Short mmCIF file of C-alpha atoms in Angstrom, two decimals:
data_model
loop_
_atom_site.label_atom_id
_atom_site.label_comp_id
_atom_site.label_asym_id
_atom_site.label_seq_id
_atom_site.Cartn_x
_atom_site.Cartn_y
_atom_site.Cartn_z
CA MET K 279 58.32 51.05 88.03
CA HIS K 280 55.09 53.19 88.18
CA GLY K 281 56.04 56.70 88.28
CA GLU K 282 58.63 57.90 91.17
CA GLY K 283 57.31 54.85 93.00
CA VAL K 284 57.52 50.54 92.93
CA VAL K 285 55.00 48.06 92.02
CA LYS K 286 54.25 46.46 94.81
CA VAL K 287 55.18 42.41 94.25
CA SER K 288 55.28 39.48 96.11
CA HIS K 289 59.40 38.38 97.63
CA GLU K 290 59.02 35.63 94.97
CA ARG K 291 58.30 37.72 92.31
CA PHE K 292 60.68 40.55 92.90
CA TRP K 293 63.40 38.58 93.33
CA LEU K 294 62.60 37.08 89.99
CA ILE K 295 62.08 40.18 88.12
CA CYS K 296 65.91 41.65 89.56
CA GLN K 297 67.63 38.10 88.54
CA ASN K 298 66.20 38.38 85.06
CA LEU K 299 67.40 42.10 84.78
CA TYR K 300 70.61 40.48 86.14
CA ILE K 301 71.16 37.96 83.48
CA LEU K 302 70.53 39.94 80.97
CA GLY K 303 72.76 42.95 82.24
CA ASN K 304 75.65 39.95 82.62
CA SER K 305 75.01 38.61 79.32
CA TYR K 306 75.26 42.15 77.68
CA ASN K 307 78.62 42.45 79.78
CA VAL K 308 79.97 39.09 78.31
CA LEU K 309 79.08 40.16 74.55
CA ASN K 310 80.96 43.16 75.37
CA LEU K 311 77.55 45.51 74.97
CA GLN K 312 78.53 47.16 77.73
CA HIS K 313 75.79 50.13 77.28
CA LYS K 314 72.73 47.58 76.82
CA ALA K 315 74.47 45.93 80.27
CA ILE K 316 74.31 49.75 82.20
CA LYS K 317 70.97 50.01 81.11
CA TYR K 318 69.13 46.94 82.48
CA LEU K 319 71.62 46.72 85.43
CA ASP K 320 70.71 50.45 86.33
CA ILE K 321 67.10 49.25 86.51
CA GLY K 322 67.90 46.47 88.50
CA ARG K 323 69.83 48.61 90.67
CA ALA K 324 66.99 51.13 91.12
CA PHE K 325 64.64 48.48 91.88
CA MET K 326 66.99 47.09 94.70
CA ARG K 327 67.32 50.84 96.41
CA ALA K 328 63.83 51.43 96.35
CA ALA K 329 62.33 48.66 97.95
CA GLU K 330 62.78 46.75 101.10
CA ILE K 331 62.14 43.02 100.16
CA GLY K 332 65.43 42.32 98.08
CA GLU K 333 68.03 39.95 99.14
CA LYS K 334 71.57 41.69 99.65
CA ARG K 335 73.45 39.32 97.73
CA GLN K 336 71.32 39.79 94.64
CA PHE K 337 71.79 43.15 95.09
CA ILE K 338 75.89 43.11 95.51
CA ARG K 339 75.75 40.96 92.15
CA ILE K 340 74.28 43.51 90.05
CA LEU K 341 76.45 46.21 91.62
CA ASN K 342 79.34 44.05 90.88
CA ILE K 343 78.49 43.19 87.35
CA LEU K 344 77.77 47.45 87.16
CA GLY K 345 81.17 48.09 88.38
CA ASP K 346 82.57 45.68 85.34
CA CYS K 347 80.88 47.05 82.73
CA TYR K 348 82.59 50.49 83.59
CA PHE K 349 86.12 48.99 84.42
CA ALA K 350 85.74 47.36 80.80
CA GLN K 351 85.17 51.06 79.74
CA TYR K 352 87.92 52.53 81.29
CA ASP K 353 85.89 54.32 83.56
CA TYR K 354 88.11 53.59 86.70
CA LYS K 355 86.50 55.88 88.87
CA THR K 356 82.46 54.85 88.38
CA ALA K 357 83.30 51.36 88.51
CA LEU K 358 84.82 51.71 91.81
CA VAL K 359 82.27 53.46 93.21
CA TYR K 360 79.91 50.48 92.55
CA TYR K 361 82.40 48.13 94.14
CA ASN K 362 82.49 50.14 97.47
CA GLU K 363 78.60 50.32 97.11
CA ALA K 364 79.04 46.56 96.98
CA LEU K 365 80.91 46.34 99.97
CA GLU K 366 79.26 48.25 102.00
CA ILE K 367 75.71 46.15 101.85
CA GLY K 368 77.72 42.94 102.43
CA GLU K 369 80.24 42.36 105.01
CA PRO K 370 79.64 39.61 103.55
CA ALA K 371 76.39 39.57 102.69
CA LYS K 372 74.07 36.67 104.35
CA ASP K 373 70.27 36.89 103.04
CA GLU K 374 67.92 36.94 106.47
CA ASP K 375 64.79 35.93 103.64
CA HIS K 376 64.64 32.57 101.68
CA VAL K 377 63.20 32.15 98.93
CA ASP K 378 62.60 28.33 99.66
CA GLY K 379 62.03 28.82 103.45
CA GLU K 380 64.63 27.64 105.74
CA ALA K 381 67.98 26.35 104.57
CA ALA K 382 69.86 23.58 105.65
CA PRO K 383 72.73 24.26 107.83
CA GLU K 384 75.28 22.88 105.17
CA ASP K 385 73.43 25.13 102.84
CA GLU K 386 74.08 27.86 104.72
CA MET K 387 77.73 27.15 105.26
CA ASN K 388 78.16 27.14 101.56
CA GLN K 389 76.39 30.17 100.87
CA SER K 390 78.35 32.22 103.49
CA THR K 391 81.44 30.60 101.67
CA GLU K 392 80.13 31.87 98.55
CA ASP K 393 79.39 35.36 100.22
CA MET K 394 83.15 35.51 101.41
CA ALA K 395 84.33 34.79 98.33
CA LEU K 396 82.42 37.43 96.44
CA HIS K 397 83.51 39.89 99.08
CA ASN K 398 87.26 39.06 98.58
CA GLN K 399 86.55 39.41 94.61
CA LEU K 400 85.13 42.73 95.05
CA LEU K 401 88.26 43.59 97.31
CA SER K 402 90.30 42.33 94.59
CA LYS K 403 88.49 44.18 91.76
CA SER K 404 88.55 47.80 93.82
CA ALA K 405 92.36 47.29 93.95
CA GLU K 406 92.60 46.81 89.98
CA ALA K 407 90.77 49.87 90.19
CA ASN K 408 92.88 51.75 92.15
CA ILE K 409 96.19 50.32 90.82
CA SER K 410 94.70 51.54 87.15
CA MET K 411 94.65 54.75 88.55
CA ASN K 412 97.89 54.86 89.92
CA GLN K 413 96.81 54.96 93.77
CA TYR K 414 99.03 52.48 95.13
CA GLU K 415 97.92 53.49 98.39
CA ASN K 416 94.28 52.88 98.22
CA ALA K 417 95.28 49.37 96.48
CA ILE K 418 97.31 48.25 99.37
CA GLU K 419 94.17 48.98 101.46
CA TYR K 420 91.86 46.49 99.41
CA LEU K 421 94.67 44.06 98.93
CA GLU K 422 95.31 43.50 102.58
CA GLN K 423 91.65 43.74 103.45
CA ALA K 424 91.35 40.43 100.81
CA ARG K 425 94.50 39.07 102.54
CA ASP K 426 92.91 39.05 105.65
CA MET K 427 89.75 37.37 104.64
CA GLN K 428 91.47 35.01 102.68
CA ASP K 429 93.56 33.81 105.91
CA VAL K 430 90.29 33.77 107.63
CA MET K 431 88.37 31.08 105.06
CA GLY K 432 91.67 28.60 104.94
CA GLU K 433 91.88 26.13 102.02
CA ASP K 434 88.43 27.57 100.49
CA ILE K 435 90.21 30.51 98.42
CA LYS K 436 94.18 29.85 99.61
CA GLY K 437 94.46 29.82 95.49
CA ASP K 438 93.41 33.21 95.37
CA LEU K 439 95.44 34.47 98.49
CA VAL K 440 98.88 33.36 96.65
CA SER K 441 97.43 36.15 94.12
CA THR K 442 96.81 38.48 96.34
CA LEU K 443 100.13 38.59 98.57
CA TYR K 444 101.68 38.85 94.88
CA GLN K 445 99.75 41.50 93.94
CA LEU K 446 100.52 43.35 97.29
CA GLY K 447 104.00 42.83 96.82
CA GLN K 448 103.98 44.70 93.38
CA MET K 449 101.89 47.82 95.11
CA HIS K 450 104.15 48.32 98.18
CA SER K 451 106.95 47.60 95.63
CA MET K 452 105.50 50.67 94.12
CA ALA K 453 104.61 52.77 96.89
CA GLY K 454 108.44 52.35 97.97
CA ASP K 455 108.09 49.65 101.38
CA VAL K 456 110.59 47.54 100.49
CA ASP K 457 110.50 45.55 103.52
CA LYS K 458 106.73 44.66 103.13
CA ALA K 459 107.14 43.89 99.70
CA ILE K 460 109.77 41.46 100.57
CA ASP K 461 107.65 40.27 103.35
CA SER K 462 104.27 39.22 100.98
CA TYR K 463 106.19 38.04 98.00
CA LYS K 464 107.63 35.54 100.98
CA GLU K 465 104.14 34.67 102.51
CA SER K 466 102.80 34.00 98.67
CA LEU K 467 105.61 31.48 98.08
CA GLU K 468 105.18 29.78 101.38
CA VAL K 469 101.23 29.93 100.84
CA PHE K 470 101.83 28.44 97.47
CA ARG K 471 104.32 25.59 99.08
CA GLU K 472 101.79 24.76 101.49
CA LEU K 473 99.31 23.99 99.01
CA HIS K 474 101.39 22.01 96.56
CA ASN K 475 104.08 20.50 98.75
CA THR K 476 106.44 22.30 96.51
CA LEU K 477 107.37 25.54 94.14
CA GLY K 478 106.00 25.09 90.66
CA PRO K 479 107.00 27.05 87.55
CA GLU K 480 104.32 29.58 88.02
CA MET K 481 106.18 31.01 90.89
CA CYS K 482 108.87 31.79 88.86
CA VAL K 483 108.10 35.38 88.59
CA THR K 484 107.46 35.91 92.05
CA LEU K 485 111.27 34.44 93.10
CA GLY K 486 112.39 36.95 90.22
CA ASN K 487 110.61 40.04 92.18
CA LEU K 488 111.72 38.89 95.65
CA ALA K 489 115.20 38.76 94.25
CA THR K 490 114.75 42.01 92.72
CA MET K 491 113.82 43.65 95.98
CA CYS K 492 116.45 42.31 97.91
CA TYR K 493 118.79 44.18 95.44
CA VAL K 494 116.68 47.24 96.27
CA LYS K 495 117.21 46.80 99.93
CA ALA K 496 121.08 46.16 98.92
CA CYS K 497 121.72 49.56 97.51
CA ILE K 498 119.62 51.66 100.35
CA CYS K 499 121.57 49.45 103.26
CA GLU K 500 123.82 51.42 105.47
CA ASP K 501 126.09 49.08 106.49
CA ILE K 502 128.15 46.77 104.34
CA ASP K 503 127.54 43.30 106.15
CA SER K 504 123.28 43.63 105.62
CA GLU K 505 124.35 45.12 101.90
CA LEU K 506 126.43 41.99 101.11
CA GLN K 507 123.65 39.53 103.22
CA MET K 508 121.26 40.73 100.79
CA ILE K 509 123.04 40.93 97.57
CA LEU K 510 123.68 37.19 98.18
CA ALA K 511 119.80 36.46 99.31
CA ALA K 512 119.06 38.23 95.88
CA GLU K 513 121.44 35.82 93.67
CA GLY K 514 119.85 32.85 95.56
CA HIS K 515 116.44 33.97 94.85
CA PHE K 516 117.39 34.30 91.17
CA GLN K 517 119.06 31.19 90.60
CA ASP K 518 116.02 29.39 92.31
CA ALA K 519 113.70 31.02 89.99
CA LEU K 520 115.55 29.95 86.66
CA LYS K 521 115.77 26.54 88.24
CA LEU K 522 111.98 26.32 88.49
CA GLU K 523 111.51 27.89 84.96
CA MET K 524 113.75 29.82 82.24
CA ASN K 525 111.30 32.79 82.25
CA GLN K 526 112.74 35.62 79.60
CA SER K 527 111.82 38.70 81.85
CA VAL K 528 113.83 37.13 84.84
CA CYS K 529 116.55 36.41 82.67
CA VAL K 530 116.82 39.60 81.98
CA LYS K 531 116.15 41.07 85.13
CA TYR K 532 119.24 38.76 86.81
CA ALA K 533 121.49 39.74 83.99
CA ASN K 534 120.48 43.13 85.50
CA PHE K 535 121.94 42.14 88.20
CA LEU K 536 124.73 40.82 86.89
CA TYR K 537 125.83 43.86 85.59
CA SER K 538 125.39 46.08 88.40
CA GLN K 539 127.89 43.84 90.06
CA GLY K 540 130.23 43.90 87.09
CA ASN K 541 129.97 40.60 86.64
CA TYR K 542 129.52 40.84 82.35
CA GLU K 543 130.22 37.80 81.02
CA ASP K 544 127.74 36.18 83.21
CA ALA K 545 124.91 38.58 82.30
CA ILE K 546 125.34 38.12 78.55
CA MET K 547 125.37 34.48 78.59
CA TYR K 548 121.78 34.76 80.26
CA LEU K 549 120.97 37.49 77.99
CA GLU K 550 121.69 35.72 74.83
CA ASP K 551 119.10 32.61 76.42
CA ALA K 552 116.20 35.23 77.31
CA LEU K 553 116.71 37.18 73.64
CA LYS K 554 117.11 33.64 71.46
CA SER K 555 113.41 33.28 72.33
CA LYS K 556 111.39 33.54 69.29
CA THR K 557 108.44 34.40 71.72
CA ASN K 558 107.31 37.57 72.47
CA LEU K 559 108.79 38.68 75.80
CA PRO K 560 106.80 40.64 78.49
CA GLU K 561 107.35 44.29 79.41
CA ILE K 562 108.97 45.03 82.96
CA VAL K 563 107.60 47.65 84.77
CA TYR K 564 109.89 49.90 87.03
CA GLY K 565 108.88 52.48 89.45
CA GLY K 566 109.77 53.40 92.77
CA LEU K 567 112.93 52.45 94.04
CA GLU K 568 113.05 49.64 91.85
CA LYS K 569 114.94 52.10 89.72
CA VAL K 570 118.23 51.68 91.40
CA THR K 571 118.81 48.17 90.30
CA LEU K 572 118.91 50.07 86.56
CA PRO K 573 122.05 51.74 84.75
CA GLU K 574 122.54 55.04 85.52
CA ALA K 575 120.94 56.48 82.48
CA LEU K 576 117.70 54.81 82.99
CA GLN K 577 117.44 55.97 86.40
CA ASP K 578 116.69 59.50 85.39
CA GLU K 579 113.86 57.94 83.29
CA VAL K 580 111.90 56.43 85.85
CA ASP K 581 112.58 59.46 87.83
CA ALA K 582 110.76 61.81 84.92
CA GLN K 583 107.88 59.69 84.62
CA GLU K 584 107.69 58.15 87.70
CA GLU K 585 106.85 54.36 85.97
CA VAL K 586 108.22 53.21 83.04
CA GLU K 587 107.46 50.11 80.99
CA MET K 588 110.20 48.75 79.30
CA PRO K 589 110.17 45.56 77.07
CA SER K 590 112.67 42.81 78.29
CA VAL K 591 114.03 42.51 74.50
CA CYS K 592 114.94 46.26 74.79
CA LEU K 593 116.66 46.24 78.13
CA GLY K 594 118.31 42.62 77.20
CA HIS K 595 119.46 44.43 74.14
CA PHE K 596 120.89 47.93 75.99
CA LEU K 597 122.21 45.98 78.77
CA GLU K 598 123.90 43.74 76.14
CA VAL K 599 125.57 46.85 74.39
CA LEU K 600 126.75 48.15 77.89
CA SER K 601 128.30 44.49 78.84
CA TYR K 602 129.73 44.29 75.50
CA LYS K 603 131.61 47.46 75.61
CA MET K 604 132.60 47.21 79.34
CA LEU K 605 134.64 43.96 78.03
CA GLY K 606 136.34 46.11 75.49
CA LYS K 607 134.39 43.97 72.56
CA THR K 608 133.47 46.99 70.29
CA ARG K 609 132.43 44.57 67.44
CA HIS K 610 130.05 43.04 69.29
CA SER K 611 128.28 45.95 71.06
CA ASP K 612 127.94 47.73 67.30
CA ARG K 613 126.38 44.32 66.30
CA CYS K 614 123.66 44.59 69.66
CA LEU K 615 123.12 48.32 68.86
CA LEU K 616 121.95 47.16 65.59
CA LYS K 617 119.12 44.58 66.91
CA LEU K 618 117.87 47.48 69.52
CA LEU K 619 117.74 50.29 66.74
CA LYS K 620 115.93 47.72 64.81
CA THR K 621 113.84 46.63 67.86
CA VAL K 622 113.19 50.54 68.88
CA TYR K 623 112.13 51.48 64.82
CA ASP K 624 109.21 49.06 65.68
CA THR K 625 107.79 50.95 68.00
CA ASP K 626 106.60 54.78 68.12
CA SER K 627 107.40 55.09 71.74
CA PRO K 628 109.22 58.04 72.54
CA PHE K 629 110.67 56.11 75.91
CA LEU K 630 112.32 53.58 73.40
CA ARG K 631 113.92 56.20 71.30
CA SER K 632 115.49 57.75 74.19
CA VAL K 633 116.72 54.31 75.25
CA LEU K 634 118.33 53.81 71.90
CA GLY K 635 119.72 57.44 72.73
CA TYR K 636 121.57 56.49 75.54
CA ALA K 637 122.97 53.23 74.05
CA LEU K 638 124.24 55.42 71.24
CA MET K 639 125.91 57.86 73.89
CA GLU K 640 127.53 55.57 75.32
CA MET K 641 129.38 53.79 72.00
CA GLY K 642 130.30 57.80 71.56
CA LEU K 643 127.79 58.40 68.54
CA PHE K 644 126.32 61.89 69.67
CA GLU K 645 125.24 62.65 66.53
CA GLU K 646 122.69 59.96 65.83
CA ALA K 647 121.86 59.92 69.83
CA ALA K 648 120.91 63.26 69.22
CA VAL K 649 118.99 62.55 66.08
CA SER K 650 117.19 59.60 68.72
CA PHE K 651 116.71 62.25 71.16
CA ARG K 652 114.73 64.62 68.59
CA ALA K 653 112.70 62.11 67.42
CA ALA K 654 111.45 61.60 71.27
CA CYS K 655 110.69 65.06 71.31
CA GLU K 656 108.86 65.22 68.17
CA MET K 657 106.89 62.13 69.42
CA ASP K 658 105.84 63.74 72.80
CA PRO K 659 106.01 67.62 72.69
CA GLU K 660 106.20 67.42 77.10
CA TYR K 661 109.17 64.55 76.98
CA HIS K 662 111.28 67.29 78.70
CA LEU K 663 114.00 64.79 79.69
CA ALA K 664 114.45 64.13 76.16
CA LEU K 665 115.02 67.89 74.83
CA ASP K 666 117.77 67.80 77.95
CA ASN K 667 119.17 65.11 76.22
CA TYR K 668 119.06 66.19 72.74
CA CYS K 669 120.83 69.81 73.66
CA LEU K 670 123.17 67.53 75.67
CA CYS K 671 124.26 65.65 72.64
CA LEU K 672 124.57 68.88 70.25
CA CYS K 673 127.21 70.41 73.38
CA LEU K 674 129.12 67.13 73.31
CA MET K 675 129.15 67.29 69.37
CA VAL K 676 130.43 70.53 69.93
CA LEU K 677 133.32 69.44 72.32
CA GLU K 678 134.08 67.13 70.04
CA SER K 679 134.42 69.63 66.66
CA LEU K 680 136.53 71.63 69.18
CA ASN K 681 138.56 69.05 70.07
CA SER K 682 139.47 67.71 66.64
CA ALA K 683 140.12 71.46 65.69
CA LEU K 684 142.72 72.52 68.48
CA LYS K 685 144.66 68.78 67.96
CA ASN K 686 144.84 69.92 63.99
CA PHE K 687 145.81 73.22 64.86
CA PHE K 688 148.84 72.07 67.42
CA ILE K 689 149.85 69.29 65.07
CA HIS K 690 150.21 71.72 62.33
CA TYR K 691 151.95 74.03 63.82
CA ARG K 692 154.24 71.09 65.55
CA ILE K 693 153.16 72.34 69.10
CA TRP K 694 152.74 69.86 71.94
CA TYR K 695 149.78 68.00 72.42
CA ASP K 696 148.74 65.07 74.98
CA GLU K 697 146.36 63.00 72.53
CA MET K 698 144.49 61.26 75.90
CA ASN K 699 143.87 65.12 76.90
CA PRO K 700 141.25 66.32 76.66
CA THR K 701 138.55 63.95 76.30
CA THR K 702 135.05 63.52 75.72
CA PRO K 703 133.20 62.69 78.62
CA THR K 704 130.99 59.74 79.36
CA ILE K 705 127.38 58.98 80.52
CA ARG K 706 128.87 58.01 84.07
CA GLU K 707 131.45 60.96 83.93
CA LEU K 708 128.23 64.02 82.76
CA ASP K 709 126.38 62.21 85.84
CA MET K 710 128.93 62.79 88.06
#
């Protein structure tokens, strides 16, 4: 570059210069030296914008890596700018000029397929950037475009279509569109079955998510017949998923479903299978309408935070506490409560301190619950729901003290006293 202009060179030399800049930028990006990568890629981008002899495909690749660099630095907004710029240049890109003259028809077809694959990759990356910024509606638009392109390409990138449809199902779920989420998960399963003739273990999570969405739909159905139909569908999908693989997070989700249906013994059985694994269990993300599948106490957390990431092991122990309590097995509940306490204290998550607080409240340990909620408030001063629960626990402690004082007063003066009344309310009674 000289001054404000670009050196006039032949097409071949210009292509070579830009290719070297692209290779340098890509290499530094692979080495996680994004600041150096951006330096060379910015020069390449400036060259391509100032000249009229550059190839679209080369320009798109430079913009693609530029977006990747900013994405790696968690600057999703800037990454999205470069991904969108690349998408605007090619629909997909097809070079009018070739360095080595006219390409053979077969080469042209292969190149066109590569261009479409790159375009599809850019759409997926744009969706990921929007997901990272919690802009789910925008992410859905990009994923739907990617799906349409994959439909056109057929077998060439049908494997990508499975992943895209799975992502699309997740986005529809977060956006609260249950029917579209169910359709996307079903379509993902159908495409995988077309490719492999059967479902493999890798589709266990997709089936689990489909089952969860069916249960969500059951919760919002207006008539009993439709509700029963969706509950049976959810049960079937969970069973099919666990036949493919005993995935721990799916086991916990299924146990949550069984608990909600009052099938506490089976819920405990699946939780024991999931929690005895020595591997680190994955986190489960709850947001949007998925909150209706959770125990009531945790639904308020999703309302307050819009989205919560809950380790499978914590949700599992929490469900164990509730299930054993419903079966009247207090000693087993206490044991599971200690496991939950140990797991929570190994982290510094305010949300998990609240989960522990809810479990302690279920067991009537309001003083200990107050301590847990107060710890959550101290970790995050903006955590208003934890503060509300802390105050609630203090009120319940006062109520218990008054109840005990009145009981002793009546007994001392030989006044009639009904031992069952008044009682300290449970969480469910407080919610009502």
